Amino acid sequence: MDLATEWKLRTGLDEAGPAQIDFQGFVATRSAALFRGALVLTGNREAAEDLVQETLERACRKWRTIAAKDAPDAYVRRIMVNLANDRWRRFRRMVPHQDSDGGERAAPGDEYGRIDSRDQLVRALQRLPMRMRTVVVLRYFHDLSDAEIAADLRISPSTVRSQLARGMERLRSQFPALSGPSPRQPTEGTR
């Protein structure tokens, strides 16, 4: 089932024509998911709120056109990704790159350590190139398939897969303790 059909079924708008889908209903059902995606894209709660606000503002101005589309959710998500890309480009020109020291794992039951680990993950995502970060976020935070990501970003599915593989490789290199060998793989000194 595609996202547009799923959204229409969830909101009970399957019977209504696309032009009758109201903007307030869309905001009520999708703003939390947009915020989660924006938070991962920006790494900052205030910046995520601003990004969602600007995304919804632009979507509201074009709502008749968007509502007539087969997948209004994908269209609005694309607006958000484009805005995040623009902001990232401006930010990279103004702020020098900062390396933060990470790699420590939180002890089981250490809630502050888990929060710190999440913060480190968001910072690591911020260090990825924008397209790579966007692909990782759309895959793992929005659970989209290669084809859906490719359609959203207007790139080929093979580009999605290569960007995802490179992004995950970079993330794993920043968290070596989390990407060690699996228990079934032999380690050094094992015969």
XYZ file of C-alpha atoms in Angstrom:
191
model
C 0.000 0.000 0.000
C 1.454 3.378 -0.928
C 1.783 6.235 1.567
C -1.061 8.281 0.081
C -3.558 5.432 0.388
C -2.361 4.615 3.898
C -2.696 8.278 4.921
C -6.201 8.528 3.458
C -7.299 5.346 5.237
C -5.837 6.466 8.571
C -7.509 9.852 8.394
C -10.791 8.490 7.044
C -10.497 10.586 3.897
C -10.656 7.699 1.430
C -14.154 8.729 0.330
C -13.296 12.415 -0.126
C -11.697 13.713 -3.264
C -8.091 14.916 -3.044
C -9.170 18.562 -3.246
C -11.392 18.092 -0.173
C -8.589 16.961 2.119
C -8.186 19.799 4.571
C -4.848 21.177 5.611
C -5.681 21.128 9.321
C -6.373 17.400 9.152
C -3.058 16.830 7.444
C -1.213 18.848 10.084
C -2.996 16.994 12.897
C -2.071 13.563 11.531
C 1.424 14.162 10.127
C 3.072 16.940 12.172
C 4.544 14.554 14.770
C 6.193 12.417 12.072
C 7.454 15.537 10.305
C 8.906 16.802 13.574
C 10.726 13.505 14.252
C 12.268 13.619 10.790
C 13.177 17.290 11.166
C 14.762 16.640 14.558
C 17.049 14.014 13.097
C 17.838 16.161 10.066
C 18.692 19.230 12.154
C 19.913 17.705 15.412
C 18.326 20.511 17.398
C 14.805 20.797 18.814
C 14.425 24.517 18.077
C 15.785 24.168 14.541
C 13.467 21.183 13.977
C 10.454 23.198 15.135
C 11.458 26.018 12.791
C 11.950 23.586 9.915
C 8.530 21.986 10.432
C 6.919 25.414 10.766
C 8.467 26.662 7.531
C 7.602 23.395 5.776
C 3.965 23.614 6.829
C 3.847 27.298 5.905
C 5.011 26.523 2.381
C 2.678 23.546 2.159
C -0.264 25.691 3.279
C 0.398 28.214 0.507
C 0.264 25.429 -2.114
C -2.241 23.158 -0.377
C -4.739 22.937 -3.236
C -2.002 21.714 -5.546
C -0.545 19.385 -2.906
C -3.930 17.924 -1.940
C -4.596 17.110 -5.594
C -1.411 14.977 -5.716
C -1.464 11.227 -5.168
C 0.875 11.465 -2.160
C 0.579 14.748 -0.243
C 2.753 13.322 2.530
C 5.637 12.675 0.136
C 5.257 16.135 -1.387
C 5.412 17.841 2.022
C 8.333 15.636 3.085
C 10.143 16.732 -0.071
C 9.562 20.387 0.864
C 11.072 19.664 4.290
C 14.112 17.890 2.832
C 14.748 20.750 0.389
C 14.511 23.319 3.180
C 16.856 21.248 5.356
C 19.325 21.015 2.463
C 19.237 24.792 2.007
C 19.759 25.391 5.717
C 22.601 22.868 5.851
C 24.399 24.529 2.946
C 24.159 27.946 4.641
C 25.262 26.502 7.973
C 28.296 24.749 6.492
C 29.471 28.008 4.916
C 29.203 29.916 8.200
C 30.335 27.453 10.911
C 33.691 25.657 10.953
C 33.605 21.864 11.304
C 33.834 20.691 14.921
C 34.978 17.215 15.895
C 33.567 15.792 19.070
C 35.055 12.897 20.893
C 32.677 9.939 21.006
C 32.825 6.210 21.210
C 31.974 5.501 24.816
C 28.972 3.251 25.304
C 26.380 3.823 27.968
C 26.155 1.253 30.726
C 22.912 -0.755 30.826
C 20.328 1.172 32.835
C 22.256 4.453 32.540
C 19.547 6.763 31.202
C 21.882 9.772 31.010
C 24.406 7.706 29.078
C 21.682 6.600 26.639
C 20.707 10.232 26.076
C 24.363 11.059 25.510
C 24.615 8.186 22.994
C 21.587 9.511 21.113
C 23.157 12.961 21.110
C 26.358 11.476 19.704
C 24.358 9.692 17.001
C 22.598 12.898 15.993
C 25.956 14.711 15.899
C 27.405 11.903 13.761
C 24.435 12.215 11.405
C 25.097 15.951 11.190
C 28.630 15.247 9.954
C 27.335 13.218 7.005
C 26.855 14.987 3.662
C 23.267 16.183 3.321
C 22.067 13.670 0.713
C 23.623 10.778 2.593
C 22.061 11.961 5.862
C 18.695 12.428 4.202
C 18.761 8.883 2.809
C 19.697 7.430 6.217
C 16.962 9.439 7.965
C 14.291 8.507 5.430
C 15.226 4.826 5.657
C 15.692 4.347 9.384
C 13.483 7.061 10.884
C 10.649 7.081 8.335
C 10.909 3.401 7.297
C 10.756 4.183 3.577
C 11.839 1.712 0.901
C 14.541 2.383 -1.695
C 11.884 3.158 -4.301
C 10.034 5.583 -2.023
C 13.256 7.397 -1.074
C 14.291 7.528 -4.732
C 10.932 9.036 -5.690
C 11.074 11.582 -2.844
C 14.619 12.701 -3.678
C 14.315 12.259 -7.445
C 17.312 9.944 -7.629
C 17.675 6.327 -8.736
C 17.165 3.431 -6.304
C 20.775 2.359 -6.873
C 21.939 5.815 -5.767
C 19.796 5.416 -2.644
C 21.441 2.081 -1.862
C 24.976 3.403 -2.418
C 24.333 6.556 -0.338
C 22.809 4.416 2.417
C 25.767 1.995 2.417
C 28.299 4.840 2.514
C 26.377 6.675 5.214
C 26.123 3.603 7.412
C 29.826 2.869 6.881
C 30.720 6.389 8.031
C 28.437 6.118 11.051
C 29.947 2.760 11.997
C 33.458 4.211 11.710
C 32.477 6.912 14.222
C 31.091 4.302 16.653
C 33.627 1.452 16.494
C 32.402 -0.093 19.781
C 28.937 -0.506 18.284
C 30.130 -1.965 15.000
C 32.529 -4.646 16.210
C 32.367 -8.214 14.958
C 29.226 -10.178 15.626
C 29.483 -13.036 18.154
C 29.467 -15.634 15.351
C 32.514 -14.118 13.624
C 35.940 -15.227 14.841
C 38.004 -12.551 16.588
C 41.766 -12.227 16.912
C 43.416 -15.062 18.802
C 40.643 -17.569 18.083
C 41.708 -20.777 16.366
